[in-house]
Short mmCIF file of C-alpha atoms in Angstrom, two decimals:
data_model
loop_
_atom_site.label_atom_id
_atom_site.label_comp_id
_atom_site.label_asym_id
_atom_site.label_seq_id
_atom_site.Cartn_x
_atom_site.Cartn_y
_atom_site.Cartn_z
CA MET R 130 0.00 0.00 0.00
CA ILE R 131 2.70 2.49 1.04
CA LEU R 132 4.90 1.52 -1.92
CA SER R 133 1.95 1.95 -4.27
CA ARG R 134 1.22 5.41 -2.92
CA LEU R 135 4.88 6.38 -3.12
CA THR R 136 5.02 5.23 -6.73
CA GLY R 137 1.89 7.26 -7.49
CA TYR R 138 3.31 10.42 -5.95
CA LEU R 139 6.61 10.01 -7.80
CA SER R 140 4.74 9.45 -11.06
CA ARG R 141 2.73 12.61 -10.49
CA TYR R 142 5.31 14.92 -8.94
CA GLY R 143 8.61 13.32 -9.93
CA ILE R 144 9.47 16.22 -12.23
CA LEU R 145 9.27 18.63 -9.29
CA VAL R 146 11.52 16.40 -7.17
CA ALA R 147 14.02 16.19 -10.02
CA TYR R 148 14.01 19.96 -10.44
CA VAL R 149 14.54 20.64 -6.73
CA LEU R 150 17.49 18.23 -6.70
CA LEU R 151 18.91 19.94 -9.79
CA VAL R 152 18.63 23.38 -8.18
CA LEU R 153 20.36 22.16 -5.01
CA ALA R 154 23.18 20.59 -7.01
CA ILE R 155 23.77 23.77 -9.03
CA ALA R 156 23.53 26.01 -5.96
CA VAL R 157 26.31 24.01 -4.29
CA GLN R 158 28.53 24.46 -7.33
CA SER R 159 27.83 28.17 -7.99
CA ASP R 160 27.06 30.92 -5.48
CA ARG R 161 25.72 33.10 -8.32
CA PHE R 162 22.90 30.74 -9.26
CA LEU R 163 20.36 31.70 -6.58
CA THR R 164 20.98 35.45 -6.86
CA LYS R 165 17.96 37.59 -7.70
CA ARG R 166 19.57 38.90 -10.87
CA ASN R 167 20.34 35.44 -12.22
CA LEU R 168 16.92 34.00 -11.41
CA LEU R 169 15.13 36.92 -13.07
CA ASN R 170 17.37 36.55 -16.10
CA LEU R 171 16.60 32.81 -16.20
CA LEU R 172 12.84 33.47 -16.16
CA ASP R 173 13.15 36.16 -18.82
CA GLN R 174 15.01 33.78 -21.13
CA ALA R 175 12.48 31.02 -20.44
CA ALA R 176 9.40 33.10 -21.30
CA PRO R 177 9.44 32.85 -25.15
CA LEU R 178 10.11 29.11 -25.13
CA GLY R 179 7.53 28.70 -22.36
CA LEU R 180 4.84 30.43 -24.38
CA ILE R 181 5.47 28.17 -27.36
CA ALA R 182 5.59 25.07 -25.15
CA VAL R 183 2.25 25.67 -23.40
CA GLY R 184 0.57 26.03 -26.80
CA VAL R 185 2.23 22.86 -28.07
CA THR R 186 1.05 21.07 -24.91
CA LEU R 187 -2.58 21.50 -25.98
CA CYS R 188 -1.79 19.91 -29.33
CA ILE R 189 0.10 16.93 -27.90
CA ILE R 190 -2.59 16.25 -25.30
CA ALA R 191 -5.11 16.26 -28.17
CA GLY R 192 -3.02 13.66 -30.01
CA ILE R 193 -1.57 15.95 -32.68
CA PHE R 194 1.75 17.70 -33.35
CA ASP R 195 2.62 21.24 -34.36
CA LEU R 196 6.10 21.48 -35.85
CA SER R 197 5.41 24.88 -37.40
CA THR R 198 5.76 26.95 -34.21
CA GLY R 199 9.34 28.04 -34.91
CA SER R 200 8.31 29.36 -38.31
CA VAL R 201 5.16 31.00 -36.91
CA PHE R 202 7.44 32.66 -34.36
CA ALA R 203 9.49 34.17 -37.22
CA VAL R 204 6.52 35.24 -39.37
CA ALA R 205 4.83 36.96 -36.43
CA ALA R 206 8.02 38.79 -35.46
CA VAL R 207 8.56 39.98 -39.03
CA VAL R 208 4.95 41.10 -39.52
CA ALA R 209 4.95 42.90 -36.17
CA ALA R 210 8.16 44.74 -37.03
CA LYS R 211 6.88 45.68 -40.50
CA VAL R 212 3.55 47.05 -39.25
CA ALA R 213 5.27 48.75 -36.30
CA SER R 214 6.90 51.17 -38.73
CA ILE R 215 3.38 52.65 -39.06
CA ASN R 216 2.15 52.14 -35.51
CA PRO R 217 4.05 50.16 -32.82
CA TRP R 218 0.98 48.85 -31.01
CA ALA R 219 -0.72 47.91 -34.27
CA GLY R 220 2.42 45.92 -35.06
CA LEU R 221 2.14 43.93 -31.85
CA VAL R 222 -1.53 43.13 -32.50
CA ALA R 223 -0.87 42.24 -36.15
CA GLY R 224 1.90 39.83 -35.20
CA VAL R 225 -0.28 37.90 -32.75
CA GLY R 226 -3.21 37.93 -35.20
CA VAL R 227 -1.08 36.41 -37.94
CA GLY R 228 -0.09 33.61 -35.59
CA ALA R 229 -3.74 32.77 -34.92
CA LEU R 230 -4.44 32.74 -38.67
CA LEU R 231 -1.50 30.44 -39.37
CA GLY R 232 -2.72 28.12 -36.63
CA ALA R 233 -6.16 28.06 -38.26
CA PHE R 234 -4.49 27.33 -41.60
CA ASN R 235 -2.73 24.34 -40.04
CA ALA R 236 -6.05 23.05 -38.73
CA LEU R 237 -7.70 23.50 -42.15
CA VAL R 238 -4.91 21.65 -43.96
CA MET R 239 -4.87 18.74 -41.50
CA SER R 240 -8.66 18.33 -41.43
CA SER R 241 -9.19 18.68 -45.19
CA THR R 242 -6.32 16.43 -46.31
CA GLY R 243 -6.28 13.93 -43.46
CA VAL R 244 -2.49 13.98 -43.54
CA ASN R 245 -0.58 13.06 -40.37
CA SER R 246 -0.03 16.19 -38.29
CA PHE R 247 3.68 15.47 -37.89
CA ILE R 248 4.30 15.54 -41.64
CA GLY R 249 1.63 18.17 -42.31
CA THR R 250 2.93 20.78 -39.89
CA LEU R 251 6.51 20.03 -40.93
CA SER R 252 5.42 20.96 -44.47
CA THR R 253 3.58 24.11 -43.41
CA SER R 254 6.58 25.16 -41.33
CA ILE R 255 8.64 25.27 -44.53
CA ILE R 256 5.93 27.34 -46.22
CA PHE R 257 5.72 29.78 -43.30
CA ARG R 258 9.49 30.17 -43.16
CA GLY R 259 9.45 30.94 -46.87
CA ILE R 260 6.79 33.60 -46.30
CA ALA R 261 9.00 35.21 -43.66
CA LEU R 262 11.93 35.18 -46.07
CA LEU R 263 9.88 36.69 -48.89
CA THR R 264 8.50 39.38 -46.59
CA THR R 265 11.95 40.52 -45.52
CA SER R 266 13.88 39.75 -48.72
CA GLY R 267 16.43 38.16 -46.42
CA LEU R 268 17.12 41.44 -44.61
CA ILE R 269 16.76 42.47 -40.99
CA VAL R 270 13.64 44.54 -40.30
CA SER R 271 14.39 47.27 -37.74
CA VAL R 272 11.88 49.42 -35.89
CA ALA R 273 12.90 53.01 -35.17
CA ASP R 274 10.01 53.83 -32.81
CA SER R 275 11.21 53.20 -29.24
CA GLY R 276 7.61 52.60 -28.14
CA TYR R 277 7.74 49.24 -29.89
CA LYS R 278 10.29 48.00 -27.34
CA THR R 279 8.03 48.70 -24.36
CA LEU R 280 6.45 45.25 -24.19
CA GLY R 281 9.78 43.46 -24.49
CA THR R 282 11.90 45.59 -22.17
CA GLU R 283 9.69 47.09 -19.44
CA THR R 284 9.50 45.47 -16.02
CA PHE R 285 6.92 44.98 -13.28
CA LEU R 286 8.06 44.03 -9.77
CA ASP R 287 11.58 43.67 -11.22
CA ALA R 288 10.51 40.95 -13.70
CA LYS R 289 10.17 41.63 -17.42
CA LEU R 290 6.63 41.96 -18.77
CA SER R 291 7.33 38.91 -20.94
CA VAL R 292 7.59 36.81 -17.78
CA TRP R 293 4.23 38.05 -16.50
CA ILE R 294 2.63 37.45 -19.89
CA PHE R 295 3.95 33.89 -19.85
CA VAL R 296 2.54 33.36 -16.35
CA VAL R 297 -0.89 34.72 -17.31
CA VAL R 298 -1.10 32.60 -20.47
CA ALA R 299 0.04 29.47 -18.59
CA VAL R 300 -2.55 30.02 -15.85
CA ILE R 301 -5.38 30.60 -18.33
CA LEU R 302 -4.55 27.54 -20.43
CA GLY R 303 -3.92 25.46 -17.30
CA LEU R 304 -7.36 26.30 -15.94
CA THR R 305 -8.89 25.65 -19.37
CA LEU R 306 -7.44 22.16 -19.41
CA ALA R 307 -8.26 21.31 -15.80
CA ARG R 308 -11.63 22.96 -15.24
CA THR R 309 -13.55 23.19 -18.51
CA THR R 310 -15.46 20.90 -20.87
CA LEU R 311 -13.09 21.96 -23.64
CA GLY R 312 -10.14 20.77 -21.59
CA ARG R 313 -11.77 17.40 -20.91
CA SER R 314 -12.50 17.11 -24.62
CA LEU R 315 -8.81 17.63 -25.45
CA TYR R 316 -7.87 14.77 -23.11
CA ALA R 317 -10.62 12.53 -24.48
CA ILE R 318 -9.58 13.10 -28.09
CA GLY R 319 -5.92 12.46 -27.30
CA GLY R 320 -6.81 9.25 -25.51
CA ASN R 321 -9.06 7.90 -28.26
CA ALA R 322 -10.33 10.18 -31.02
CA ASP R 323 -12.80 7.64 -32.41
CA ALA R 324 -14.39 7.03 -29.00
CA ALA R 325 -14.57 10.79 -28.39
CA ARG R 326 -16.35 11.25 -31.72
CA LEU R 327 -18.88 8.54 -30.83
CA VAL R 328 -19.86 10.31 -27.60
CA GLY R 329 -20.54 13.54 -29.47
CA ILE R 330 -17.27 15.47 -29.11
CA ARG R 331 -16.53 17.60 -32.17
CA VAL R 332 -13.00 16.38 -32.74
CA GLY R 333 -12.26 18.73 -35.64
CA SER R 334 -13.37 21.86 -33.77
CA VAL R 335 -11.47 20.96 -30.61
CA ARG R 336 -8.27 20.25 -32.53
CA THR R 337 -8.73 23.50 -34.43
CA PHE R 338 -8.76 25.28 -31.07
CA ALA R 339 -5.49 23.54 -30.16
CA TYR R 340 -3.84 24.57 -33.43
CA VAL R 341 -5.04 28.17 -33.16
CA MET R 342 -3.82 28.48 -29.57
CA SER R 343 -0.48 26.94 -30.53
CA GLY R 344 -0.08 29.46 -33.35
CA THR R 345 -1.17 32.35 -31.13
CA CYS R 346 1.27 31.42 -28.36
CA ALA R 347 4.14 31.01 -30.83
CA ALA R 348 3.29 34.37 -32.38
CA LEU R 349 3.14 36.07 -29.00
CA ALA R 350 6.60 34.68 -28.23
CA GLY R 351 7.90 36.01 -31.56
CA VAL R 352 6.36 39.44 -31.00
CA LEU R 353 7.87 39.69 -27.51
CA THR R 354 11.30 38.72 -28.83
CA SER R 355 11.04 41.24 -31.67
CA SER R 356 9.89 43.90 -29.23
CA ARG R 357 12.88 43.20 -26.98
CA THR R 358 15.42 43.72 -29.76
CA GLY R 359 13.50 46.22 -31.88
CA SER R 360 14.09 44.09 -34.96
CA ALA R 361 13.20 40.83 -36.69
CA GLN R 362 14.52 38.57 -39.42
CA ALA R 363 13.35 35.45 -41.25
CA ASP R 364 15.80 32.98 -39.70
CA ILE R 365 14.91 33.55 -36.03
CA GLY R 366 13.23 30.76 -34.09
CA ILE R 367 14.91 27.90 -35.96
CA GLY R 368 14.76 24.81 -33.75
CA LEU R 369 12.39 26.34 -31.21
CA GLU R 370 9.66 23.85 -32.11
CA LEU R 371 11.92 20.96 -31.07
CA SER R 372 12.94 22.71 -27.85
CA ALA R 373 9.26 23.25 -27.05
CA ILE R 374 8.41 19.60 -27.62
CA THR R 375 11.41 18.66 -25.49
CA ALA R 376 10.10 20.77 -22.61
CA VAL R 377 6.61 19.26 -22.96
CA VAL R 378 7.87 15.68 -22.96
CA VAL R 379 10.43 16.21 -20.20
CA GLY R 380 7.66 17.79 -18.13
CA GLY R 381 5.73 14.54 -18.24
CA THR R 382 3.07 15.08 -20.91
CA SER R 383 2.63 11.86 -22.85
CA ILE R 384 3.89 12.04 -26.41
CA PHE R 385 1.06 9.61 -27.30
CA GLY R 386 -1.64 12.08 -26.22
CA GLY R 387 -4.39 12.06 -23.63
CA GLU R 388 -2.19 12.81 -20.61
CA GLY R 389 -0.35 15.86 -19.34
CA ALA R 390 -0.75 19.29 -17.79
CA ILE R 391 0.36 22.87 -18.35
CA TRP R 392 2.13 23.05 -14.98
CA ARG R 393 4.24 20.09 -16.02
CA THR R 394 5.30 21.90 -19.18
CA VAL R 395 6.19 25.02 -17.19
CA VAL R 396 8.44 22.93 -14.95
CA GLY R 397 9.94 21.28 -18.04
CA VAL R 398 10.72 24.66 -19.59
CA VAL R 399 12.31 26.02 -16.42
CA LEU R 400 14.28 22.80 -15.95
CA LEU R 401 15.77 23.00 -19.46
CA GLN R 402 16.53 26.70 -19.02
CA THR R 403 18.14 25.98 -15.66
CA ILE R 404 20.42 23.41 -17.24
CA GLY R 405 21.49 25.94 -19.86
CA ASN R 406 21.99 28.58 -17.18
CA ALA R 407 24.10 26.16 -15.13
CA PHE R 408 26.29 25.41 -18.14
CA ASN R 409 27.00 29.13 -18.50
CA LEU R 410 27.68 29.69 -14.80
CA LEU R 411 29.96 26.66 -14.48
CA GLY R 412 31.76 27.27 -17.76
CA VAL R 413 30.78 23.90 -19.25
CA ASP R 414 31.13 23.42 -23.01
CA PRO R 415 27.65 24.26 -24.41
CA THR R 416 28.00 21.37 -26.87
CA TYR R 417 27.15 19.01 -24.02
CA LYS R 418 23.80 20.79 -23.58
CA GLN R 419 22.44 19.06 -26.68
CA VAL R 420 23.64 15.70 -25.35
CA VAL R 421 21.85 16.31 -22.05
CA GLN R 422 18.64 17.43 -23.74
CA GLY R 423 18.70 14.42 -26.06
CA GLY R 424 19.18 12.13 -23.09
CA LEU R 425 16.28 13.74 -21.26
CA ILE R 426 13.96 13.25 -24.24
CA LEU R 427 14.99 9.60 -24.62
CA ALA R 428 14.48 8.97 -20.89
CA ALA R 429 11.08 10.70 -20.80
CA VAL R 430 9.72 8.88 -23.87
CA SER R 431 11.09 5.54 -22.67
CA ILE R 432 9.50 5.91 -19.24
CA ASP R 433 6.19 6.95 -20.81
CA HIS R 434 6.30 3.90 -23.09
CA LEU R 435 7.08 1.51 -20.22
CA VAL R 436 4.32 2.95 -18.03
CA ARG R 437 1.78 2.56 -20.83
CA ARG R 438 2.81 -1.04 -21.46
CA ARG R 439 2.46 -1.84 -17.76
CA ASN R 440 -1.01 -0.27 -17.60
CA ARG R 441 -2.38 -2.23 -20.54
#
């Protein structure tokens, strides 16, 4: 009985235990790690990836993939910077709006063609990246109006606004998953789409919501990044989609769909960012970061697979 309960707690909160142990290990090695400045910097760097990851979480729970988020990130940043030359706030709104539209386009393509979402969104990611390249002609788009940088550089209670935006989005989507009929539908579809359809769940509409939110979150991340630097270019965000999926899987959301939570993804994002931060503080060759991340993905997927086999 006790062993069963312990196993259940570790299965549910193991990622938190792992993160606490990681923090303690790094703190012993570096006295700069737990300083206020470093922790705020860590959170600021985690915010864009975190925004993308929480959107991707909805898709994976619903049993689909979105590999276009890195390209949506770039398109949104470029569009925001272009429109900001006319009005900075209109640029920010336009960037996020484009992300929602691209997410809807993904949903339309997947539902109308029936193609696997992994291959389908990989294809649309190439299209979106091409759009970003055509829009900029391969050049950097700079914004002269300093007002455009407000969202990306201003702080509240010492933390960047991007951090607070990430927190708000994570809380809203977390509550949506945990407390609403829509959230339960996402889980049901990811667990068994055919069974969900038989009980009256509109699978296409619910997955469209997941795609649109994924595109919107990726766009918001791109807009915040563009606002921080006051510029944008077509090749930003390359590889972010894989980093986001890494954070989702490491956090404990099942790659097979039907299981997971936003809070798990948040912990996964912060854990990955903490590892990167530790590498910088300790002067470790950053090449090993990819090895560590790859190992974490392999471990997370393997554990998920073993648990599912045992529960069958």
